[in-house]
Amino acid sequence: MSVRSAKIKVAEQRSGGATFGLAVCLAAALATGAALVVGGRDTTAGLVVVSLLAVAWAGAGAVTTIRQHCPAASIVNTFAAATAAGATSWSLDAANDLHGSGGLLVDAGQRLAVTLTAALMFHLLMTMPDGHLARASHRRFVWAGYVIGATMGLTLLVDRDRVLVWPVVLLWAAALLALPTAHANYRAAGLIDQRRMQWLGWAAVVAAEVTLVSVGLSLVADWPHHNGEVALAASGLVPLAIAASTVPRLLARVDRLLTHTVALTGLTALIVVAYLLALAAFGRRPDGSERSLLLLSMLAAAGAAIAYQPARAYLTERANRVVYGERVSPDEALRTWGSRLTRAIPLDELLLQLAETLRKSMQLRSAQIWTGADGHYEVAAMVPHRTVKPYAIGEKERSVVSRAGVSGGTWLDIWLPGLVEPATTATTRVASIAHSGALLGLIVCERPADRAVFTDDDDRVLTELARQVGLALHNVQLDTALQASLDELRHTNDELSASRTRIVAAGDAERRKLERNLHDGAQQHLVALAVKLRLANTTRHQQWGEDAVGER
């Protein structure tokens, strides 16, 4: 009964918290609407942006509260309330010439809204993705953030004519100190929580992209004129991303979206920096027709950069078809050979493809791949193909060859005599295919005498290929052993089933035999007993008749 009452109490607390959170969101939205109404004709672009930002945070708070996917909904709701309070304060300050305590409250509301939102962002980053602090010590940092934010907001009241920008910028920069903790939380989180955090990262990257483009355009073309409002509007993607992270369907592809967005942002930053350097070298800002020309050139550069990757892939494929007659170059095929190791393609076919690729990429006269075990090896793939006898390697030689790596020259004459012709050992490389100390095969590469000798890069390629082939052959051996064990298990199971059938049949036969013996023996006994009884009855009647006649 106590457990049930505890559950009911927790449910009531959650319901009360959700109701309070929705009330805060609704109050923030209403306060924002009232701020726009109060502002009237004096409403500026900045006030509109702040108001829309408050509505976005209120909507995100409502979504996270209703769906209950993010326990950090209380932080989001508080952020919405602080933004709405700031919008209301700015609206009252713009529409009325307030003095005394009223003016002091409005000024304090403006400054505290700016500084406390930075502390709230610090708190949100420290508690992502589940709204809980990873360590108890982090609680002190969060409280310190709120104290610093409130102190900074009150300190800004010294100059009530305007809000100083540099302290606010420093405060928001300090809020980014929570990023290492957020990254550590991301690495420790599960897959679903990581994707929810990826939505927040995507919003931050897009906001940075918009801000970067805005600043670049304002420096180059003197437009737009209000970079602060543009950056503030771009930050509205953060609450939208928080709301999107609560929808399971939107979590599937967010990782790819984030990677592509980061790549595009890096490309944009590169273009903007390049044009700013060109502008610095030019010595002055462009004017008149020069701005149009510069903007068109920036658009052309961005378009070329975006089109470069698909164009490069297409042109590379066409060039490979012309030069090599295939979609990919032999070098690329060698590097990606390991990625094609699947059970869908037979290993013999993969080995033949490897031999053909080796011959093309390394300009070989012959490429051979030997496979086997226990000292007996046969050619599994050879280009060009010719009939070769099996090759035997002694136990002593196997232990040396399996550890040799890539070898050639006189080493082959000593440890692998007869594998290649003695006249070609100087232009031959042999890579040992080994796994766990067992020699599973050999890769033999032979070049014509008039070609360049093998380089260290060639040896590294052969070493990596031998490792991958060794792993593949080891997996094949495991599959073969597993299949043999499975067949033996099936055979044993069939024998057990047959033995069980025989035992059941023998038991049934014995049961029927006993039933038959019991039935037949009892029946004969009963018939004999009936005959005896009938005979005794007849004898008795005869005796009674004789006695009656004697008495007469």
XYZ file of C-alpha atoms in Angstrom:
552
model
C 0.000 0.000 0.000
C 2.921 2.338 0.777
C 4.481 1.708 -2.658
C 1.209 2.550 -4.368
C 0.801 5.748 -2.361
C 4.397 6.734 -3.194
C 3.698 6.231 -6.904
C 0.534 8.295 -6.650
C 2.466 11.042 -4.877
C 5.171 11.077 -7.575
C 2.504 11.214 -10.296
C 0.797 14.112 -8.541
C 4.115 15.965 -8.271
C 4.805 15.449 -11.950
C 1.316 16.598 -12.864
C 1.677 19.675 -10.679
C 5.096 20.461 -12.192
C 3.741 20.076 -15.710
C 0.801 22.327 -14.926
C 3.092 24.970 -13.467
C 5.429 24.734 -16.458
C 2.585 25.182 -18.927
C 1.330 28.140 -16.882
C 4.796 29.731 -17.088
C 4.920 29.201 -20.854
C 1.459 30.663 -21.306
C 2.322 33.653 -19.117
C 5.525 34.215 -21.117
C 3.601 34.142 -24.397
C 0.945 36.531 -23.078
C 3.588 38.879 -21.688
C 5.328 38.902 -25.063
C 2.083 39.740 -26.840
C 1.397 42.494 -24.354
C 4.914 43.856 -24.930
C 4.262 44.150 -28.667
C 0.917 45.834 -28.011
C 2.430 48.287 -25.542
C 5.253 49.096 -27.914
C 2.831 50.134 -30.641
C 4.461 52.359 -33.234
C 7.651 52.570 -31.211
C 8.271 48.851 -31.667
C 11.733 48.306 -33.129
C 13.139 45.356 -35.082
C 15.113 44.312 -32.030
C 11.991 44.248 -29.858
C 10.168 42.139 -32.462
C 13.070 39.686 -32.576
C 13.219 39.417 -28.774
C 9.458 38.899 -28.622
C 9.514 36.159 -31.241
C 12.439 34.588 -29.427
C 10.423 34.538 -26.201
C 7.501 32.905 -28.032
C 9.866 30.275 -29.470
C 11.240 29.451 -26.014
C 7.717 29.349 -24.572
C 6.644 26.928 -27.307
C 9.696 24.741 -26.712
C 8.975 24.741 -22.989
C 5.367 23.704 -23.594
C 6.399 20.872 -25.931
C 9.061 19.506 -23.598
C 6.701 19.754 -20.629
C 3.861 17.935 -22.381
C 5.978 15.189 -23.941
C 8.060 14.800 -20.749
C 11.044 13.652 -22.793
C 13.386 16.276 -21.391
C 13.553 16.851 -17.621
C 15.299 20.150 -18.425
C 11.888 21.596 -19.309
C 12.011 23.732 -16.168
C 15.170 25.433 -17.490
C 13.517 26.013 -20.867
C 10.420 27.456 -19.183
C 12.561 29.785 -17.057
C 14.435 30.875 -20.189
C 11.107 31.722 -21.821
C 10.025 33.697 -18.757
C 13.317 35.639 -18.641
C 13.136 36.449 -22.353
C 9.513 37.549 -22.033
C 10.421 39.746 -19.056
C 13.183 41.342 -21.105
C 10.825 41.967 -24.038
C 8.253 43.526 -21.700
C 10.866 45.763 -20.096
C 12.154 46.972 -23.467
C 8.615 47.620 -24.643
C 7.747 49.683 -21.561
C 10.995 51.598 -21.847
C 10.358 52.399 -25.517
C 6.715 53.407 -25.081
C 6.961 55.410 -21.848
C 9.390 57.853 -20.344
C 9.571 56.208 -16.942
C 11.336 57.715 -13.955
C 11.849 56.795 -10.336
C 11.175 53.281 -9.137
C 9.258 52.380 -12.313
C 12.183 53.305 -14.524
C 14.576 51.475 -12.194
C 12.501 48.291 -12.390
C 12.338 48.465 -16.184
C 16.087 49.024 -16.486
C 16.770 46.193 -14.038
C 14.446 43.889 -16.011
C 16.338 44.625 -19.236
C 19.761 43.974 -17.760
C 18.813 40.936 -15.685
C 17.102 39.364 -18.692
C 20.320 39.671 -20.697
C 22.606 38.341 -17.983
C 20.370 35.654 -16.471
C 19.678 34.080 -19.869
C 23.429 33.521 -20.149
C 23.380 31.764 -16.761
C 20.379 29.704 -17.885
C 22.211 28.645 -21.051
C 25.185 27.628 -18.891
C 22.824 25.578 -16.695
C 21.197 23.968 -19.741
C 24.557 22.941 -21.225
C 25.712 21.530 -17.895
C 22.624 19.306 -17.577
C 22.154 18.080 -21.129
C 20.765 15.671 -22.235
C 18.604 14.504 -19.324
C 18.355 17.656 -17.233
C 20.426 16.251 -14.370
C 23.890 17.261 -13.219
C 26.504 14.577 -13.843
C 28.359 15.400 -10.632
C 27.373 16.966 -7.330
C 30.261 19.425 -7.660
C 28.678 20.878 -10.802
C 25.879 22.264 -8.675
C 28.287 24.839 -7.243
C 29.258 25.988 -10.727
C 25.597 26.400 -11.707
C 24.834 28.456 -8.614
C 27.958 30.512 -9.240
C 26.717 31.183 -12.769
C 23.403 32.503 -11.492
C 25.093 34.648 -8.842
C 27.513 36.106 -11.396
C 24.673 36.732 -13.852
C 22.521 38.518 -11.268
C 25.486 40.536 -9.985
C 26.464 41.543 -13.519
C 22.873 42.576 -14.282
C 22.676 44.786 -11.223
C 26.129 46.217 -11.915
C 25.007 47.302 -15.367
C 22.500 49.620 -13.666
C 25.379 52.016 -13.039
C 24.907 53.252 -16.595
C 21.140 53.422 -17.079
C 21.288 55.250 -20.395
C 22.482 52.194 -22.288
C 23.378 48.538 -21.789
C 27.117 48.014 -22.109
C 27.851 45.366 -24.719
C 31.279 44.073 -23.720
C 30.282 42.717 -20.260
C 27.356 40.880 -21.836
C 29.616 39.420 -24.531
C 32.100 38.275 -21.897
C 29.298 36.721 -19.856
C 27.948 34.754 -22.827
C 31.490 33.681 -23.689
C 31.855 32.437 -20.120
C 28.648 30.433 -20.557
C 30.452 28.480 -23.275
C 32.784 27.126 -20.589
C 30.099 24.470 -20.047
C 30.840 22.962 -23.487
C 33.505 20.502 -22.213
C 31.053 19.183 -19.626
C 28.332 18.955 -22.281
C 30.712 17.023 -24.542
C 31.596 14.636 -21.709
C 27.882 14.095 -21.060
C 27.413 13.459 -24.780
C 30.122 10.786 -24.834
C 28.615 9.048 -21.811
C 24.992 9.264 -23.015
C 23.055 6.597 -24.877
C 22.248 6.689 -28.572
C 18.852 8.402 -28.214
C 20.173 11.038 -25.812
C 23.133 11.674 -28.109
C 20.822 12.363 -31.011
C 18.792 14.763 -28.887
C 21.988 16.648 -28.118
C 22.868 16.573 -31.820
C 19.759 18.624 -32.505
C 21.037 21.294 -30.104
C 24.445 21.163 -31.786
C 22.848 21.535 -35.216
C 20.949 24.636 -34.080
C 24.129 26.174 -32.648
C 26.054 25.487 -35.865
C 23.329 26.982 -38.067
C 23.099 30.058 -35.806
C 26.873 30.473 -36.071
C 26.620 30.091 -39.854
C 23.965 32.802 -40.143
C 25.904 35.132 -37.859
C 29.113 34.571 -39.808
C 27.453 35.302 -43.146
C 25.755 38.377 -41.703
C 29.011 39.791 -40.344
C 30.841 39.025 -43.595
C 28.200 40.685 -45.730
C 28.088 43.739 -43.486
C 31.844 44.176 -43.801
C 31.912 43.612 -47.548
C 28.633 45.123 -48.742
C 27.554 47.210 -45.728
C 24.432 45.046 -45.365
C 22.663 43.985 -43.163
C 22.876 46.918 -40.808
C 21.844 45.106 -37.592
C 24.063 42.095 -37.040
C 22.961 41.806 -33.426
C 19.321 41.330 -34.377
C 20.285 38.779 -37.047
C 22.352 36.757 -34.562
C 19.560 36.970 -32.002
C 17.004 35.767 -34.541
C 19.297 32.892 -35.557
C 19.530 31.798 -31.922
C 15.794 31.090 -32.095
C 16.730 27.784 -33.736
C 17.930 26.534 -30.347
C 14.464 26.270 -28.709
C 13.060 24.858 -31.939
C 15.787 22.198 -31.915
C 15.026 21.360 -28.279
C 11.372 20.848 -29.206
C 12.341 18.760 -32.258
C 14.559 16.535 -30.109
C 11.468 15.280 -28.258
C 9.957 13.816 -31.450
C 11.266 10.249 -32.016
C 10.760 10.401 -35.793
C 13.092 13.377 -36.074
C 15.986 11.600 -34.351
C 16.776 9.095 -37.099
C 18.887 11.218 -39.478
C 19.959 14.125 -37.295
C 23.560 12.841 -37.153
C 23.966 13.103 -40.920
C 22.253 16.477 -40.916
C 24.712 17.720 -38.300
C 27.807 16.473 -40.154
C 26.721 18.039 -43.451
C 25.859 21.301 -41.686
C 29.259 21.437 -39.983
C 30.982 20.837 -43.323
C 28.940 23.596 -44.974
C 29.682 25.987 -42.110
C 33.397 25.323 -42.425
C 33.219 25.957 -46.150
C 31.336 29.224 -45.568
C 33.877 30.336 -42.978
C 36.685 29.628 -45.431
C 35.015 31.721 -48.159
C 34.255 34.618 -45.806
C 37.799 34.679 -44.413
C 39.261 34.568 -47.923
C 37.193 37.545 -49.047
C 37.973 39.490 -45.877
C 41.687 38.941 -46.506
C 41.215 40.081 -50.086
C 39.347 43.142 -48.818
C 42.148 43.899 -46.361
C 44.678 43.651 -49.182
C 42.506 45.938 -51.310
C 42.884 48.607 -48.637
C 39.349 49.972 -48.611
C 35.737 48.881 -48.565
C 34.049 48.491 -51.959
C 31.455 51.006 -53.009
C 28.856 51.285 -55.741
C 29.192 48.734 -58.512
C 32.172 47.158 -56.763
C 29.866 45.770 -54.085
C 27.652 44.060 -56.639
C 30.667 42.568 -58.357
C 32.097 41.352 -55.056
C 28.804 39.825 -53.955
C 28.429 38.027 -57.288
C 31.941 36.683 -57.010
C 31.191 35.435 -53.476
C 28.077 33.666 -54.725
C 30.059 32.147 -57.586
C 32.756 30.944 -55.192
C 30.144 29.434 -52.866
C 28.420 27.695 -55.777
C 31.712 26.326 -57.085
C 32.667 25.073 -53.634
C 29.310 23.349 -53.171
C 29.431 21.782 -56.647
C 33.059 20.673 -56.275
C 32.422 17.424 -54.408
C 29.818 15.885 -56.787
C 31.731 17.192 -59.809
C 34.961 15.681 -58.507
C 33.301 12.294 -57.967
C 31.831 12.303 -61.488
C 35.040 13.437 -63.211
C 37.145 10.944 -61.242
C 34.860 8.108 -62.276
C 34.980 9.148 -65.929
C 38.768 9.497 -65.823
C 39.146 6.042 -64.255
C 36.989 4.522 -66.981
C 39.133 6.122 -69.662
C 42.499 5.274 -68.076
C 41.832 1.952 -66.328
C 38.559 0.814 -67.897
C 36.901 0.625 -64.459
C 34.924 2.897 -62.135
C 37.699 3.057 -59.537
C 41.451 3.121 -59.878
C 43.450 0.010 -58.903
C 44.998 1.853 -55.956
C 41.563 2.759 -54.628
C 40.389 -0.816 -55.176
C 43.307 -2.079 -53.093
C 42.518 0.355 -50.274
C 38.852 -0.604 -50.243
C 39.269 -4.352 -50.747
C 38.697 -5.057 -47.068
C 35.305 -3.324 -47.167
C 34.066 -5.868 -49.732
C 34.676 -8.858 -47.468
C 31.136 -10.123 -47.106
C 29.572 -13.565 -47.196
C 27.482 -12.457 -50.183
C 30.534 -12.791 -52.461
C 32.512 -16.083 -52.510
C 36.036 -15.771 -51.167
C 37.538 -17.346 -54.294
C 36.037 -14.571 -56.409
C 37.306 -11.898 -54.006
C 40.805 -13.391 -54.125
C 40.716 -13.410 -57.920
C 39.656 -9.751 -57.929
C 42.499 -8.986 -55.538
C 45.025 -10.702 -57.790
C 43.766 -8.791 -60.832
C 43.876 -5.492 -58.942
C 47.390 -6.184 -57.684
C 48.602 -6.898 -61.190
C 47.137 -3.647 -62.512
C 48.086 -1.325 -59.686
C 51.637 -2.600 -59.108
C 52.387 -3.345 -62.766
C 53.156 -7.001 -62.086
C 53.964 -9.765 -64.473
C 52.245 -12.253 -62.187
C 50.104 -12.078 -59.056
C 49.473 -15.239 -57.068
C 47.543 -15.969 -53.898
C 48.246 -19.300 -52.191
C 46.028 -20.708 -49.459
C 46.163 -23.797 -47.301
C 47.122 -25.088 -43.879
C 49.453 -27.474 -42.071
C 52.245 -26.974 -44.603
C 50.245 -27.815 -47.744
C 49.294 -24.875 -49.988
C 47.616 -24.496 -53.370
C 47.024 -21.584 -55.711
C 43.629 -20.018 -54.992
C 43.978 -17.170 -57.539
C 46.575 -16.370 -60.173
C 46.739 -13.711 -62.891
C 47.603 -14.701 -65.545
C 46.383 -18.193 -64.785
C 48.598 -21.212 -65.270
C 48.761 -24.678 -63.763
C 50.998 -24.836 -60.700
C 51.680 -27.819 -58.476
C 50.864 -27.634 -54.748
C 53.645 -26.361 -52.533
C 54.735 -27.834 -49.215
C 56.423 -25.941 -46.379
C 58.080 -27.677 -43.448
C 57.200 -26.975 -39.846
C 60.454 -25.110 -39.171
C 60.047 -22.958 -42.278
C 56.387 -22.222 -41.458
C 57.252 -20.656 -38.111
C 59.788 -18.369 -39.809
C 57.647 -17.478 -42.842
C 54.578 -16.673 -40.724
C 56.565 -13.953 -38.922
C 58.496 -12.681 -41.924
C 55.981 -10.160 -43.285
C 56.978 -9.067 -46.809
C 60.220 -10.586 -48.122
C 62.109 -11.141 -51.336
C 65.524 -11.733 -52.873
C 67.798 -14.424 -51.472
C 65.483 -14.849 -48.487
C 63.101 -16.700 -50.810
C 65.843 -19.045 -51.980
C 66.615 -19.950 -48.369
C 63.181 -20.317 -46.765
C 60.833 -20.857 -49.737
C 62.925 -22.684 -52.321
C 61.092 -23.599 -55.488
C 58.200 -21.217 -54.934
C 59.453 -18.903 -57.698
C 62.162 -19.249 -60.279
C 65.631 -18.386 -58.908
C 66.178 -15.830 -61.655
C 63.135 -13.788 -60.552
C 63.646 -13.637 -56.790
C 65.139 -10.125 -57.028
C 61.942 -8.783 -58.618
C 59.526 -10.791 -56.438
C 57.826 -9.960 -53.177
C 56.126 -12.557 -50.978
C 53.744 -11.470 -48.219
C 52.918 -14.029 -45.550
C 49.207 -14.498 -44.851
C 49.160 -15.389 -41.162
C 46.742 -15.201 -38.271
C 47.585 -15.930 -34.629
C 50.945 -17.385 -35.671
C 49.440 -19.847 -38.175
C 50.538 -19.568 -41.818
C 47.354 -19.544 -43.903
C 48.799 -18.604 -47.290
C 51.088 -16.408 -49.361
C 50.729 -13.413 -51.675
C 53.351 -13.630 -54.434
C 53.961 -10.544 -56.595
C 56.416 -10.754 -59.502
C 57.492 -7.776 -61.599
C 59.244 -7.758 -64.953
C 62.962 -7.133 -64.771
C 62.709 -3.864 -66.691
C 60.249 -2.293 -64.216
C 61.001 -0.349 -61.057
C 61.840 -2.252 -57.903
C 59.344 -2.597 -55.071
C 59.199 0.397 -52.736
C 58.411 0.708 -49.043
C 54.903 1.879 -49.934
C 54.377 -1.309 -51.942
C 55.534 -3.372 -48.981
C 53.120 -1.532 -46.663
C 50.242 -2.173 -49.068
C 51.104 -5.872 -49.276
C 51.382 -6.093 -45.487
C 47.930 -4.580 -45.006
C 46.412 -6.795 -47.693
C 48.024 -9.901 -46.175
C 46.523 -8.958 -42.800
C 43.054 -8.549 -44.295
C 43.291 -11.786 -46.307
C 44.540 -13.618 -43.215
C 41.543 -12.403 -41.244
C 39.217 -13.472 -44.062
C 40.786 -16.945 -44.303
C 40.612 -17.318 -40.529
C 36.913 -16.435 -40.644
C 36.428 -19.014 -43.391
C 38.105 -21.622 -41.220
C 35.857 -20.675 -38.332
C 32.805 -20.905 -40.592
C 33.951 -24.323 -41.828
C 34.563 -25.564 -38.293
C 31.214 -24.167 -37.210
C 29.462 -25.839 -40.140
C 31.208 -29.133 -39.337
C 30.152 -28.836 -35.691
C 26.627 -28.028 -36.808
C 26.548 -31.048 -39.136
C 27.901 -33.285 -36.371
C 25.315 -31.894 -33.992
C 22.567 -32.564 -36.525
C 23.872 -36.128 -37.052
C 23.973 -36.705 -33.304
C 20.478 -35.282 -32.984
C 19.246 -37.598 -35.750
C 20.848 -40.572 -33.993
C 19.256 -39.573 -30.715
C 15.888 -39.228 -32.413
C 16.308 -42.634 -34.081
C 17.409 -44.188 -30.772
C 14.422 -42.674 -29.028
C 12.153 -44.022 -31.743
C 13.671 -47.489 -31.351
C 13.279 -47.372 -27.575
C 9.653 -46.281 -27.876
C 8.976 -48.968 -30.481
C 10.601 -51.644 -28.320
C 8.573 -50.523 -25.326
C 5.358 -50.580 -27.352
C 6.209 -54.073 -28.622
C 6.862 -55.361 -25.118
C 3.678 -53.760 -23.889
C 1.644 -55.367 -26.651
C 3.353 -58.700 -25.974
C 2.480 -58.559 -22.331
C -1.078 -57.558 -23.108
C -1.355 -60.396 -25.605
C 0.121 -62.935 -23.206
C -2.088 -61.761 -20.420
C -5.140 -61.796 -22.646
C -4.446 -65.183 -24.223
C -3.396 -66.888 -20.957
C -6.362 -65.620 -18.976
C -8.791 -66.589 -21.739
C -7.464 -70.165 -21.912
C -7.582 -70.379 -18.151
C -11.163 -69.179 -18.053
C -12.258 -71.577 -20.811
C -10.649 -74.515 -18.998
C -12.271 -73.382 -15.765
C -15.679 -73.179 -17.474
C -15.265 -76.665 -18.920
C -14.298 -78.026 -15.541
C -17.276 -76.335 -13.909
C -19.614 -77.690 -16.573
C -18.164 -81.167 -16.152
C -18.443 -80.936 -12.373
C -22.062 -79.786 -12.667
C -22.883 -82.673 -15.020
C -21.217 -85.172 -12.741
C -23.112 -83.792 -9.765
C -26.481 -84.112 -11.516
C -25.707 -87.674 -12.532
C -24.821 -88.607 -8.976
C -28.074 -87.059 -7.719
C -30.032 -89.155 -10.257
C -28.354 -92.385 -9.241
C -29.009 -91.691 -5.583
C -32.669 -91.040 -6.279
C -33.061 -94.338 -8.187
C -31.369 -96.260 -5.385
C -33.767 -94.920 -2.828
C -36.725 -96.060 -4.842
